[in-house]
Amino acid sequence: MAAWGEYNGSFTRGGDGDRRLTDFEIHLLHTNRGQPDDDRQPVEGATLDDLEPSETRALIDRVRLRQPRAFAGLPDEQVLRRLNVLA
């Protein structure tokens, strides 16, 4: 009996039956595992002044209201760091 493995034993179901996944499709499945974190990289040269003050204030107020134990008493900048707004 031949060993199937993921490259020989991975299929997708279509309207007219099953179709074996291509090597590229299997590669994409591996690439897309987990939650992407590309947007967590700091923007070079950006500062707190680059953020819209009214939106920043609304975010801080909202998280303090919804999660008072986690955010009450923290300075605004520390709240933004905990939310990964600031690096």
Coordinates of C-alpha atoms in Angstrom, one line a residue:
M1 CA 0.0 0.0 0.0
A2 CA 1.4 3.4 -1.0
A3 CA 1.8 6.2 1.6
W4 CA -0.6 9.0 0.7
G5 CA 0.7 11.9 2.7
E6 CA -0.7 15.4 2.4
Y7 CA 0.6 15.9 -1.2
N8 CA -1.1 12.7 -2.5
G9 CA -4.0 12.5 -0.2
S10 CA -5.5 16.0 -0.1
F11 CA -8.7 16.6 -2.0
T12 CA -11.3 19.2 -2.5
R13 CA -14.9 18.4 -3.0
G14 CA -16.5 19.9 -6.1
G15 CA -19.9 19.6 -7.8
D16 CA -18.9 16.6 -9.9
G17 CA -16.7 14.8 -7.3
D18 CA -13.4 15.1 -5.5
R19 CA -10.3 16.7 -7.1
R20 CA -6.8 16.2 -5.8
L21 CA -5.2 19.5 -4.5
T22 CA -2.3 20.8 -6.5
D23 CA 1.1 21.3 -4.7
F24 CA 0.5 25.0 -4.9
E25 CA -2.9 24.7 -3.2
I26 CA -1.4 22.7 -0.4
H27 CA 1.4 25.3 -0.1
L28 CA -1.3 28.0 0.2
L29 CA -3.0 26.0 3.0
H30 CA 0.3 25.9 4.9
T31 CA 0.9 29.6 4.3
N32 CA -2.6 30.6 5.5
R33 CA -2.4 28.7 8.8
G34 CA -3.1 30.8 11.9
Q35 CA -3.9 34.5 12.3
P36 CA -1.9 36.8 10.0
D37 CA 0.2 39.3 11.8
D38 CA 1.5 41.5 9.0
D39 CA -0.3 44.5 10.4
R40 CA 1.5 44.3 13.7
Q41 CA 4.8 45.5 12.2
P42 CA 5.6 49.1 13.4
V43 CA 5.3 51.8 10.7
E44 CA 8.8 53.3 10.5
G45 CA 8.9 56.9 11.4
A46 CA 5.3 57.0 12.7
T47 CA 4.5 58.7 16.0
L48 CA 1.5 59.1 18.3
D49 CA 0.9 62.4 16.6
D50 CA 0.1 60.6 13.4
L51 CA -3.0 59.1 14.9
E52 CA -6.4 60.9 14.7
P53 CA -6.9 62.3 18.2
S54 CA -10.7 62.0 18.3
E55 CA -10.5 58.3 17.1
T56 CA -7.7 57.5 19.6
R57 CA -9.7 59.1 22.4
A58 CA -12.8 57.1 21.5
L59 CA -10.9 53.8 21.4
I60 CA -9.3 54.4 24.8
D61 CA -12.7 55.4 26.3
R62 CA -14.4 52.4 24.8
V63 CA -11.9 49.8 26.1
R64 CA -11.8 51.4 29.6
L65 CA -15.6 51.2 29.7
R66 CA -15.8 47.6 28.4
Q67 CA -12.8 46.2 30.4
P68 CA -12.3 48.4 33.4
R69 CA -10.1 46.0 35.3
A70 CA -7.6 45.7 32.5
F71 CA -7.4 49.4 31.5
A72 CA -8.5 51.6 34.4
G73 CA -5.8 53.7 35.9
L74 CA -3.4 53.2 33.0
P75 CA -1.9 56.1 31.2
D76 CA -3.3 56.5 27.7
E77 CA 0.0 55.6 26.1
Q78 CA 0.1 52.3 28.0
V79 CA -3.4 51.5 27.0
L80 CA -2.4 52.0 23.3
R81 CA 0.6 49.8 23.8
R82 CA -1.5 47.0 25.3
L83 CA -3.8 47.2 22.3
N84 CA -0.8 47.0 20.0
V85 CA -1.6 50.5 18.6
L86 CA 1.8 51.6 19.6
A87 CA 4.9 49.5 19.5

